[in-house]
C-alpha positions as a LaTeX table, in Angstrom:
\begin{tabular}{lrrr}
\hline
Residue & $x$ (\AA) & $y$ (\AA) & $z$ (\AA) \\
\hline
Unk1 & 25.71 & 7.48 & 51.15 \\
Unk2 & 24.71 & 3.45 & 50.87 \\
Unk3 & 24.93 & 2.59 & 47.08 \\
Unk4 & 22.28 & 0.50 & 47.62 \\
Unk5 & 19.98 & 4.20 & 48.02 \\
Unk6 & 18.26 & 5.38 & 44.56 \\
Unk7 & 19.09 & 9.00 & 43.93 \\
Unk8 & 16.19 & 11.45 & 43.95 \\
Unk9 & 16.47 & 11.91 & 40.04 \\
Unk10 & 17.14 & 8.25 & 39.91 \\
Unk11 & 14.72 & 5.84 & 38.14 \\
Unk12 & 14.54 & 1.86 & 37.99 \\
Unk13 & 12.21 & 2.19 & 34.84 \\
Unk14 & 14.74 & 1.49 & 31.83 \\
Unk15 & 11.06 & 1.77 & 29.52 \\
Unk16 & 8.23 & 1.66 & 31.72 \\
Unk17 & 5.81 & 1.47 & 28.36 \\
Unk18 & 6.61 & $-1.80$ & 28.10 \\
Unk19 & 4.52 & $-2.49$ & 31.23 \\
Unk20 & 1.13 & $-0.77$ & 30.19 \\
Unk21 & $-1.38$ & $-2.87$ & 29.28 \\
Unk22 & $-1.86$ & $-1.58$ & 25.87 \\
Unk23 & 1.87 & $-2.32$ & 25.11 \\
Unk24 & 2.16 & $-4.83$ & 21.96 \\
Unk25 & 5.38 & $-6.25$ & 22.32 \\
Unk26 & 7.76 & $-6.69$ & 19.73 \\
Unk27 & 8.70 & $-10.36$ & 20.34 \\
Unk28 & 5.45 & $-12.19$ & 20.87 \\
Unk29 & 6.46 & $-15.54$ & 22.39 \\
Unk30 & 4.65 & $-18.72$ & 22.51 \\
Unk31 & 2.02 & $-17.51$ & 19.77 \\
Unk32 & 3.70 & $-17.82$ & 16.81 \\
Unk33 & 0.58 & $-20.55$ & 15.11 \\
Unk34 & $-1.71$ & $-18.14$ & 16.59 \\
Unk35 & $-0.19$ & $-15.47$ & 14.83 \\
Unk36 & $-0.08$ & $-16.94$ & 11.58 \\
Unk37 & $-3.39$ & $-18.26$ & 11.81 \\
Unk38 & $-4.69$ & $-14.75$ & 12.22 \\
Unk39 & $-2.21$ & $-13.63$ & 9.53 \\
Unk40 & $-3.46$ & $-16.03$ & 6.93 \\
Unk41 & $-7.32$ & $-15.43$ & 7.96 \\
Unk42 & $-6.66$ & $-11.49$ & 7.32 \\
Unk43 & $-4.02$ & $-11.58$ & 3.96 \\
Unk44 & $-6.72$ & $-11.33$ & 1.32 \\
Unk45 & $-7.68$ & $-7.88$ & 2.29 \\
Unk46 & $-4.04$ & $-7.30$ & 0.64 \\
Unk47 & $-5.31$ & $-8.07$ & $-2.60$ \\
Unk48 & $-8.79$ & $-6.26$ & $-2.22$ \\
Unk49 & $-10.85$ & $-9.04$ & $-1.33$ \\
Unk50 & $-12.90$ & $-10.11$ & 2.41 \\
Unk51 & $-10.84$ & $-11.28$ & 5.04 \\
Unk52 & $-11.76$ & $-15.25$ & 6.26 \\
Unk53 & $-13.85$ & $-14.27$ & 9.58 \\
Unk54 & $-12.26$ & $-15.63$ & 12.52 \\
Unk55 & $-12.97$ & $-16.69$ & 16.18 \\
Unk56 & $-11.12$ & $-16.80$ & 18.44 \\
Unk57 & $-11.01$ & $-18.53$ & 22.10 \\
Unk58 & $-8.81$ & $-18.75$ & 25.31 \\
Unk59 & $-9.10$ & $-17.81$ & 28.98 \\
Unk60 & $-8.14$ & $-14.31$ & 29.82 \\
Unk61 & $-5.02$ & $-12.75$ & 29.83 \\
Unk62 & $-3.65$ & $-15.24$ & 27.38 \\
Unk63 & $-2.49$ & $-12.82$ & 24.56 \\
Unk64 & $-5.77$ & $-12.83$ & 22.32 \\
Unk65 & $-6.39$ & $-8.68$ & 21.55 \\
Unk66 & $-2.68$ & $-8.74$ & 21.50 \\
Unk67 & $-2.22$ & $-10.83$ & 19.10 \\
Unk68 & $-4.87$ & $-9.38$ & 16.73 \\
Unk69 & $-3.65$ & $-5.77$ & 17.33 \\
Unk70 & $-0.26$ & $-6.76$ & 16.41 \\
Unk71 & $-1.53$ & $-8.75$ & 13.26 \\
Unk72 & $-3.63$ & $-5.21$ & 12.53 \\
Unk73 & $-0.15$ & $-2.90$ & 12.84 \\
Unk74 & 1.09 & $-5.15$ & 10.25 \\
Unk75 & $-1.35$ & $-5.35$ & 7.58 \\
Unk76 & $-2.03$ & $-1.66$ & 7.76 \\
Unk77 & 1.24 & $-1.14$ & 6.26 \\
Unk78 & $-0.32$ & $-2.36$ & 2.87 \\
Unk79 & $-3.78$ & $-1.44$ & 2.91 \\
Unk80 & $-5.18$ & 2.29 & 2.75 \\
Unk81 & $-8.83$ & 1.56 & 1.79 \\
Unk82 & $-9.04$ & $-0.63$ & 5.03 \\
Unk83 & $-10.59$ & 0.34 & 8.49 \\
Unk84 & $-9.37$ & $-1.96$ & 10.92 \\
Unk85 & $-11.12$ & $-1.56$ & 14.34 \\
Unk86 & $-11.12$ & $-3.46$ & 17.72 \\
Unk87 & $-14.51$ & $-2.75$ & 19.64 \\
Unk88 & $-14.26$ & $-3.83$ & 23.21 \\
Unk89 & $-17.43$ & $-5.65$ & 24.25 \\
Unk90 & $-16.81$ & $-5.37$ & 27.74 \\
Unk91 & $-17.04$ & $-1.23$ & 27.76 \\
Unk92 & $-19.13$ & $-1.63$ & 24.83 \\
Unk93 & $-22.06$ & $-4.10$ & 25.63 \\
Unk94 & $-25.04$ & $-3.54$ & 23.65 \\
Unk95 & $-25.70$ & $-3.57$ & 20.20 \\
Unk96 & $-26.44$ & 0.23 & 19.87 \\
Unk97 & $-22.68$ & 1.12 & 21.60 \\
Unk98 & $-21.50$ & $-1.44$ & 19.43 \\
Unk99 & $-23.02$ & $-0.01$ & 16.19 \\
Unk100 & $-21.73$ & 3.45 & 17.43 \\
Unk101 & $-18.18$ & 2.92 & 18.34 \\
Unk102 & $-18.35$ & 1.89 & 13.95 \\
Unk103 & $-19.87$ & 4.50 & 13.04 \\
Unk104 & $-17.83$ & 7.09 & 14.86 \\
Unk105 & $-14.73$ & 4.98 & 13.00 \\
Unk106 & $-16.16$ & 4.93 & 9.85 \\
Unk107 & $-17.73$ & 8.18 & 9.61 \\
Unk108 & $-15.23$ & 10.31 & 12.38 \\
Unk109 & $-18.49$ & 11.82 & 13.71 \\
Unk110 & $-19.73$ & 11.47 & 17.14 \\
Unk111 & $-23.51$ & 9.72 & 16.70 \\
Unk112 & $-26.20$ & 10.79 & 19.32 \\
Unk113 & $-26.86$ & 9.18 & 22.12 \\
Unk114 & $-30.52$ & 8.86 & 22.18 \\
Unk115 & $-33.12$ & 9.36 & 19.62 \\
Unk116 & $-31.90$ & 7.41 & 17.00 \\
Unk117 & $-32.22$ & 3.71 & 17.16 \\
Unk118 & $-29.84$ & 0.99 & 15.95 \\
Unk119 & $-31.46$ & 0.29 & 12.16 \\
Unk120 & $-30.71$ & 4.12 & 11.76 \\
Unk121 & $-27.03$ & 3.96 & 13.09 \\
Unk122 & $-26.29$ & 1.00 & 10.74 \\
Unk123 & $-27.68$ & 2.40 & 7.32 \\
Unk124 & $-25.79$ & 4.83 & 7.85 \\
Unk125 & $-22.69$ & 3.79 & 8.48 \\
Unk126 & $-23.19$ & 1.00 & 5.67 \\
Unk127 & $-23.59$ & 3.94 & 3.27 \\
Unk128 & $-20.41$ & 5.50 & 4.24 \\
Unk129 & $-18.23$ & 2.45 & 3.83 \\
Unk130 & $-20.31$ & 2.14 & 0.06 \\
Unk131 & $-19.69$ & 5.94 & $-0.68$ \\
Unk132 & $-15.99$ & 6.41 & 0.24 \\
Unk133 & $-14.93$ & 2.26 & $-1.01$ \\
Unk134 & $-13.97$ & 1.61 & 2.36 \\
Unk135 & $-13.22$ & $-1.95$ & 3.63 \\
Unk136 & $-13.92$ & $-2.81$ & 6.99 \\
Unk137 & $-12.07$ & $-5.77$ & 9.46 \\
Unk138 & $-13.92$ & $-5.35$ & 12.77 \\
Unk139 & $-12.46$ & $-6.85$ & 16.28 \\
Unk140 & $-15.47$ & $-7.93$ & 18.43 \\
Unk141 & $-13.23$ & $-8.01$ & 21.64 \\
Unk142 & $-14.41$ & $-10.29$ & 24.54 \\
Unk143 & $-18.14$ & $-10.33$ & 22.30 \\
Unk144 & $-19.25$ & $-12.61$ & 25.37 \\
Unk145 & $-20.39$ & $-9.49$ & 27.15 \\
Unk146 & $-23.08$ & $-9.36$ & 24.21 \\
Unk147 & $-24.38$ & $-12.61$ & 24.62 \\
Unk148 & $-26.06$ & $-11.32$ & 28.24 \\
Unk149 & $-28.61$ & $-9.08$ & 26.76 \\
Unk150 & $-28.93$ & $-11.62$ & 23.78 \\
Unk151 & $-27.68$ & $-8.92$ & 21.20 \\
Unk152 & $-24.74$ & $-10.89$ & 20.17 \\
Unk153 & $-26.69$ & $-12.67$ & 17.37 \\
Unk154 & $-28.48$ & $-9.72$ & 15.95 \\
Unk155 & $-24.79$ & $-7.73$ & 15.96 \\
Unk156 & $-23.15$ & $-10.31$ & 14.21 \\
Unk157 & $-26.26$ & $-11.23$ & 11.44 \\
Unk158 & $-26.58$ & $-7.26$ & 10.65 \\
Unk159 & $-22.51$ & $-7.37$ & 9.66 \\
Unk160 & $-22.09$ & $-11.03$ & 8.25 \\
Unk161 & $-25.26$ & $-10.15$ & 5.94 \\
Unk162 & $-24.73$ & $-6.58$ & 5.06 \\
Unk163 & $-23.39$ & $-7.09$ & 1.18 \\
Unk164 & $-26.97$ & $-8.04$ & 0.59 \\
Unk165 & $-28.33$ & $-5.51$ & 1.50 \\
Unk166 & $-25.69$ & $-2.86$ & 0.46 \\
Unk167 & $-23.87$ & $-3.71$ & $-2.80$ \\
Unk168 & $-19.84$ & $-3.20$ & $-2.14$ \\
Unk169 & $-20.15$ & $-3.06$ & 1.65 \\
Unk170 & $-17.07$ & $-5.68$ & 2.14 \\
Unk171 & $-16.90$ & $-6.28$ & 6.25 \\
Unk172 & $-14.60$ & $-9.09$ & 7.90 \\
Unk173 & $-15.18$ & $-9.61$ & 11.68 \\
Unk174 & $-13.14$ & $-11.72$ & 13.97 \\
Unk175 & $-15.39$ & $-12.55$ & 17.59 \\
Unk176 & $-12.60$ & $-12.94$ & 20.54 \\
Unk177 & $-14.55$ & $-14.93$ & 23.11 \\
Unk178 & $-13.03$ & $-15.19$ & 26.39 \\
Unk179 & $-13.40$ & $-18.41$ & 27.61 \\
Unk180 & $-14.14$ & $-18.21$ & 31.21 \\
Unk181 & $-15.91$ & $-21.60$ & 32.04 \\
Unk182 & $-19.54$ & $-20.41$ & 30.38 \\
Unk183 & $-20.88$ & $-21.73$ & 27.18 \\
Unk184 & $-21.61$ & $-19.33$ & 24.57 \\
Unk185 & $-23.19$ & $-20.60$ & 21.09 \\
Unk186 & $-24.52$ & $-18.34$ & 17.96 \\
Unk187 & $-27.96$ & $-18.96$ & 16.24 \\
Unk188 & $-27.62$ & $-21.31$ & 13.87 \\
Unk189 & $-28.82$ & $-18.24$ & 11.59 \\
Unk190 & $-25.19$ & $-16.56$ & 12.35 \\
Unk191 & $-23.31$ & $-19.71$ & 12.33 \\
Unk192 & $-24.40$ & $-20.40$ & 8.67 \\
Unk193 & $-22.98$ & $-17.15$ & 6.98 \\
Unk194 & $-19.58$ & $-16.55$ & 10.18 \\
Unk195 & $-17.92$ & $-19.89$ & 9.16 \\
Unk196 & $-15.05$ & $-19.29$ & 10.73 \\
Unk197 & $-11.11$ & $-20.00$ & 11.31 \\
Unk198 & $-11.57$ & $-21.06$ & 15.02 \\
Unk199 & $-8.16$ & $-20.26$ & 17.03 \\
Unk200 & $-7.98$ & $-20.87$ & 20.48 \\
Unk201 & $-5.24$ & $-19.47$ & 22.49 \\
Unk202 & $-4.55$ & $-21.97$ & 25.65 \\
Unk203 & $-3.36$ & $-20.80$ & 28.87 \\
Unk204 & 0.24 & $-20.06$ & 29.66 \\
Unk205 & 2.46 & $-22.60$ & 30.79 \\
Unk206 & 4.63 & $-22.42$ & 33.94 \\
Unk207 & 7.77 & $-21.73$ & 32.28 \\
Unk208 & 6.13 & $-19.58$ & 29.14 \\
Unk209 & 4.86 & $-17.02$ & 31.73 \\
Unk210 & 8.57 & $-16.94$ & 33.02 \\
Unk211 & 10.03 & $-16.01$ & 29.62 \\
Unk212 & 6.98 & $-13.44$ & 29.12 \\
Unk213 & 8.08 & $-12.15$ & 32.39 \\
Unk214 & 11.59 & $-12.69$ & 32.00 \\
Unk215 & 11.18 & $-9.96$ & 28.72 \\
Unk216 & 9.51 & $-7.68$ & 30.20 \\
Unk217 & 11.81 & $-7.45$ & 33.04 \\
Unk218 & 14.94 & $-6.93$ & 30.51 \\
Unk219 & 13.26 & $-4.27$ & 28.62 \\
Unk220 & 11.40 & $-1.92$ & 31.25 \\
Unk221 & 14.30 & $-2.30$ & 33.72 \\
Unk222 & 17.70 & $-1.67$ & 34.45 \\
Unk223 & 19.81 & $-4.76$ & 34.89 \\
Unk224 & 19.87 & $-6.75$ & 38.35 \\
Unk225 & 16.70 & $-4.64$ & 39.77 \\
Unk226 & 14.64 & $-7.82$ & 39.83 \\
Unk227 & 16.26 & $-10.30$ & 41.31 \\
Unk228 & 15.44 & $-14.21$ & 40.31 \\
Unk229 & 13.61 & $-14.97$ & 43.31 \\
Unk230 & 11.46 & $-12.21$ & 43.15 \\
Unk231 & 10.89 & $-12.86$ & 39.35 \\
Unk232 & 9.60 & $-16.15$ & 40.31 \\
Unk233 & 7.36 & $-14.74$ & 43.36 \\
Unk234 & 5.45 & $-12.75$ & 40.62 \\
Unk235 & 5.53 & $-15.57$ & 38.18 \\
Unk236 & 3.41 & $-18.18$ & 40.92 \\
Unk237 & 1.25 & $-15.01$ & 41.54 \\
Unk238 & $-0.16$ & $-15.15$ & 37.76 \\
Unk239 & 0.17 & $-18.69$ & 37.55 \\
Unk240 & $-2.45$ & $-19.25$ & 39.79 \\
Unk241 & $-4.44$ & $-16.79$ & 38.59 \\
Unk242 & $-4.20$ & $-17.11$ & 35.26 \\
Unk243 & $-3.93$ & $-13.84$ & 34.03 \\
Unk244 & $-0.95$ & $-12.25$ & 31.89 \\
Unk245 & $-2.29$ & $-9.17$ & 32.59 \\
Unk246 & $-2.14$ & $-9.14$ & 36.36 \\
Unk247 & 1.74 & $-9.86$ & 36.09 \\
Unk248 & 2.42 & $-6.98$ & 33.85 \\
Unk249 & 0.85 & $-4.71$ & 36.73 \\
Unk250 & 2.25 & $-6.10$ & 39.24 \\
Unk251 & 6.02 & $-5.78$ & 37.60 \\
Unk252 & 5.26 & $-1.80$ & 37.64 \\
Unk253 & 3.46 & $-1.79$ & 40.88 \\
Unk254 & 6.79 & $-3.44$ & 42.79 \\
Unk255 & 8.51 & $-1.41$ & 40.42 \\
Unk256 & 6.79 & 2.04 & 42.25 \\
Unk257 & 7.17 & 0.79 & 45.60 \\
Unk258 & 10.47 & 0.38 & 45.73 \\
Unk259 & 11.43 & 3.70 & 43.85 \\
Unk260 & 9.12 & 4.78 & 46.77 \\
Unk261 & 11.33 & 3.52 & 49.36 \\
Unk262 & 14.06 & 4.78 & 47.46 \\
Unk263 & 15.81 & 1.08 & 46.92 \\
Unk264 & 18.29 & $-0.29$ & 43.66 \\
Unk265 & 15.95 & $-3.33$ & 44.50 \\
Unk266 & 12.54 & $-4.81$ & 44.12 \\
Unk267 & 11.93 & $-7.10$ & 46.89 \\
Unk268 & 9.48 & $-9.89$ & 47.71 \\
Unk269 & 7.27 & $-7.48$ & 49.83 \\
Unk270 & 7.27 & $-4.90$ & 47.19 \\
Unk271 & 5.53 & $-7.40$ & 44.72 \\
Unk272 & 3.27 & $-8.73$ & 47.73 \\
Unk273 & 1.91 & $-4.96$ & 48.50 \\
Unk274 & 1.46 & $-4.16$ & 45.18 \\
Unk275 & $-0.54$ & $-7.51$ & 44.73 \\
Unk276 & $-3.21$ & $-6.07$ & 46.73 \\
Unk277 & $-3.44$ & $-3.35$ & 45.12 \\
Unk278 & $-3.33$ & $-4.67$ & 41.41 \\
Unk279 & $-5.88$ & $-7.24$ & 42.76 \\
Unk280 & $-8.36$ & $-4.59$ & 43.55 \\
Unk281 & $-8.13$ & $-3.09$ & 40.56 \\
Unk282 & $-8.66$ & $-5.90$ & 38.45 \\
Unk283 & $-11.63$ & $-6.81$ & 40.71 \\
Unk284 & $-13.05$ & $-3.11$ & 40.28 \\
Unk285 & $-12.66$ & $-3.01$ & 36.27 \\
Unk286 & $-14.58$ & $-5.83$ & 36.02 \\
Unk287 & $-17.52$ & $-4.43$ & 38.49 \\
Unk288 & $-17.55$ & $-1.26$ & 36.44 \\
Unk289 & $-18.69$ & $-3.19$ & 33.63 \\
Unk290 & $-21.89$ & $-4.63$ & 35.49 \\
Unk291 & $-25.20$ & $-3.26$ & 34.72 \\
Unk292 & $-27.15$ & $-2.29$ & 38.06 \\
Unk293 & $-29.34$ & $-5.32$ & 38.44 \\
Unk294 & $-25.91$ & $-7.36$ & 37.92 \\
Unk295 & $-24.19$ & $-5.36$ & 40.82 \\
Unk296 & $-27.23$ & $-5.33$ & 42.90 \\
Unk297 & $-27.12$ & $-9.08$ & 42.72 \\
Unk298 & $-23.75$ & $-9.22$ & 43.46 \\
Unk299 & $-24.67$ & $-7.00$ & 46.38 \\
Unk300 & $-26.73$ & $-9.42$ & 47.75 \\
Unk301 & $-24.31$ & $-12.65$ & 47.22 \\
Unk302 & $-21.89$ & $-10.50$ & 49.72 \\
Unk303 & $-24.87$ & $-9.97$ & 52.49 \\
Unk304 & $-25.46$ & $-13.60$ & 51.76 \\
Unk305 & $-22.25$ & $-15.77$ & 50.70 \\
Unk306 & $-23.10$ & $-18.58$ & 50.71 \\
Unk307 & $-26.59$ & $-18.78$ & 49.96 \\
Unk308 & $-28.49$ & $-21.67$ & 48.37 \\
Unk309 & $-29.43$ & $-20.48$ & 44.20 \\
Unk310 & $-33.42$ & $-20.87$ & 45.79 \\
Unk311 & $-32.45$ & $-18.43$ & 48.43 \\
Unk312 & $-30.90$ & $-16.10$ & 46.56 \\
Unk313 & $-33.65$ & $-15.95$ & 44.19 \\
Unk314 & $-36.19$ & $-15.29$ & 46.45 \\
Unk315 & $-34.43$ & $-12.21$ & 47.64 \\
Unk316 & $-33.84$ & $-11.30$ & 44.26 \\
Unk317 & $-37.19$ & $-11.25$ & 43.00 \\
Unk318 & $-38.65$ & $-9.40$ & 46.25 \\
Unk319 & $-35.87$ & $-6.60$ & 45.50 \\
Unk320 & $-36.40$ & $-6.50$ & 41.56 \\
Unk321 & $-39.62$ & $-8.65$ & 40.46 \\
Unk322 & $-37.77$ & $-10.37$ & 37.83 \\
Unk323 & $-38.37$ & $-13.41$ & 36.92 \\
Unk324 & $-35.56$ & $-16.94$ & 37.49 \\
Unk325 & $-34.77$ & $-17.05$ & 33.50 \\
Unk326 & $-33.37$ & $-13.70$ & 34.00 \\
Unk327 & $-32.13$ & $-14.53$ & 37.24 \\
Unk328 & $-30.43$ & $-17.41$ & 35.97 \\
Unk329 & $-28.65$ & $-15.38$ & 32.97 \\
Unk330 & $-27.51$ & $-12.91$ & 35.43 \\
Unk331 & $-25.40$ & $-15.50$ & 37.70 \\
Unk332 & $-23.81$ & $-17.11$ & 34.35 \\
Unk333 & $-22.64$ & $-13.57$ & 34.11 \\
Unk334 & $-21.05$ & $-13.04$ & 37.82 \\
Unk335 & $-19.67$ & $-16.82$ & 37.20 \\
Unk336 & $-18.23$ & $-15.75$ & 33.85 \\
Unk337 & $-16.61$ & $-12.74$ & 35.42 \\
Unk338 & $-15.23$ & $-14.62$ & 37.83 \\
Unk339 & $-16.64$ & $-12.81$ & 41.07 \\
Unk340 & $-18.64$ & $-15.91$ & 41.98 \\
Unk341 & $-18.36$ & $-20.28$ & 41.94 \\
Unk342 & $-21.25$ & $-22.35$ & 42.03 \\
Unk343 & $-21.12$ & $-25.39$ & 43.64 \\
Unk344 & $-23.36$ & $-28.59$ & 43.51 \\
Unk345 & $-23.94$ & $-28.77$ & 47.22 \\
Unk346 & $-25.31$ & $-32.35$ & 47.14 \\
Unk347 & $-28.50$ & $-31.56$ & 49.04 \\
Unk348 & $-32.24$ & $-30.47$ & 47.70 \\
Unk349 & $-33.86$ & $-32.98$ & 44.90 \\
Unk350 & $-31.55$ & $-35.59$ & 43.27 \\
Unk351 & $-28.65$ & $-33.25$ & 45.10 \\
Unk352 & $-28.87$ & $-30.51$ & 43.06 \\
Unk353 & $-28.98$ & $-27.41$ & 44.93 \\
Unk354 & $-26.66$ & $-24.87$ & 44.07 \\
Unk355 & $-24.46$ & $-23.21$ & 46.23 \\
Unk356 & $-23.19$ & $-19.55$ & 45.51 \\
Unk357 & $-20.48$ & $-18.10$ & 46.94 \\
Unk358 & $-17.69$ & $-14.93$ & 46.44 \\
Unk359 & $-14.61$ & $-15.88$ & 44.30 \\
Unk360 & $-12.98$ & $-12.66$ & 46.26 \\
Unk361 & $-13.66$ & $-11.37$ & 49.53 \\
Unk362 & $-16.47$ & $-9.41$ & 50.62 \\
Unk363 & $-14.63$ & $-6.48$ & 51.71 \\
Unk364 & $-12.68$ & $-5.83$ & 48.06 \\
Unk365 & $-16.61$ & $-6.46$ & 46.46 \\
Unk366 & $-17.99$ & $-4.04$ & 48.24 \\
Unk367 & $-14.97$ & $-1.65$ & 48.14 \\
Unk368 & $-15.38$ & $-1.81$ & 44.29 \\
Unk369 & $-19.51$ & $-1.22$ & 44.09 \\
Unk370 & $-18.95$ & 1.60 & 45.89 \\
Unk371 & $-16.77$ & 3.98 & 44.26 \\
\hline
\end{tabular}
């Protein structure tokens, strides 16, 4: 038998938990002033007092909820009084889910899920923290997705203000804003009480997502599976997307395929089949997350790629009857997610009009909207 042939009880996974997404890894590269920045924002709930609110910016995939998770595992060791709590904004988009994902922390009890409104939620769970002299540091991961239905401002005022109305309620809350190309800006009402430490986290450079990689690699595999070459294949894959995440995946995808075809080896063509495949998902995560009038939109931008912003519009309003203000906020959210550009086209008044068109193909959108 070929040496080259993996064994039926054979694996090429030295640690495959290193390559879940979740996985905070124990040498964070390339972050270390992020780090301490969140670090230094979060030490005075050592010593009993509010953290320094924080906010913090970068395009996806570039290491932000890591960062803060692994800044959490370490301050936990100290603290027992202290709730710390990462609420993803994405799953969790309006301000009643948000307000229920703390409550259910704070109070370990499942809230309803209708017939009892948001004010309701919050006393309550302001009254617990009070009663049992909790402290609370609350993650607002990717809060973007709550500046669509225009309830990241009331979210954040409720918290930021809540000592005044409940003596001894002592809340820190660090807003992770991933910054995909749209503008997102608090009321000046929030702004005045956040006062943040702003940290941004940049994008990866060339040879930092090779290390990353390179790490990975080392500890979820056996030696020589991944060869250079095909290192490097995977590397210009998330370089031009951007997207940490999407490497990570695609290291156990290849991985899979070529335990599948029982090889020592992970070849080019392994990493190109599972691209597809990690692509898709990607693109189908972020659909999932779309309200209806947001996919039904999108809908239409497949029938129609390509289509003038009038256009588009027009068969908007026929289908729903709402108005171009909410129109308008619901392509900043496509173009935030990433499943659509729009392009000056340089004709219409002064050269204006705008044309829309898929990011992705049609085929994987519609794929997605239909499971």
């Amino acid at each position: 038998m070929s040496k080259d042939i993996l064994l039926w009880d054979e694996t090429l996974f030295k640690n495959a938990e290193v390559l879940e997404i979740d996985h905070i890894p124990e040498h964070f590269a390339y972050r270390d002033n992020q780090l301490q920045a969140i670090k230094y924002s979060l030490k005075p709930v050592i010593n009993g007092t509010n953290p320094i609110n924080c906010l913090i910016s970068g395009p996806p995939g570039t290491g932000k909820t890591t960062a803060v998770m692994k800044i959490y595992n370490e301050i936990q060791e100290y603290v027992d009084d202290v709730i710390f709590l990462k609420v993803n904004c994405q799953i969790d988009s309006t301000r009643f889910a948000v307000i229920s994902r703390i409550y259910k922390q704070v109070t370990g009890v499942t809230p309803p899920t209708s017939g009892v409104s948001f004010r309701s939620l919050f006393d309550k769970t302001m009254e617990s923290l009070v009663e049992n002299d909790s402290r609370l540091v609350l993650t607002l991961d990717d809060i973007n997705y709550l500046f669509y239905e225009n309830h990241a401002d009331e979210v954040m005022y409720s918290l930021l203000r809540a000592h005044e109305h409940y003596p001894g309620v002592k809340i820190g809350v660090i807003a992770v804003v991933s910054d995909t190309g749209a503008f997102y800006q608090f009321d000046t009402k929030v702004t005045s009480v956040f006062l943040p430490e702003e940290i941004e986290f940049p994008r990866y450079e060339y040879s930092e997502l090779q290390g990353i990689i390179d790490d990975r690699i080392k500890n979820a595999f056996y030696p020589d599976v991944i060869p250079a070459e095909v290192r490097d294949h995977i590397v210009q894959y998330v370089d031009n997307l951007g997207d940490l995440r999407i490497g990570i995946d695609l290291l156990k995808r290849a991985g899979l395929n070529a335990e599948k075809r029982a090889s020592r080896f992970v070849t080019r063509d392994d990493v190109d089949n599972a691209y597809e495949s990690s692509k898709l998902l990607h693109i189908c995560r972020s659909i999932r997350s779309l309200n209806s009038n947001e996919k039904n939109l999108l809908r239409l931008i497949v029938d129609n790629n390509n289509i003038y912003a009038g256009n588009l519009y027009k068969s908007f309003h026929e289908a729903t009857e709402h108005g171009y203000t909410y129109f308008y906020k619901l392509i900043n959210r496509l173009y935030a997610a990433r499943h659509i550009d729009v392009e000056f086209s340089g004709q219409g008044k002064r050269g204006r009009s705008r044309l829309i068109k898929l990011k992705t193909s049609p085929s994987d959108i519609l794929k997605c909207l239909e499971k």
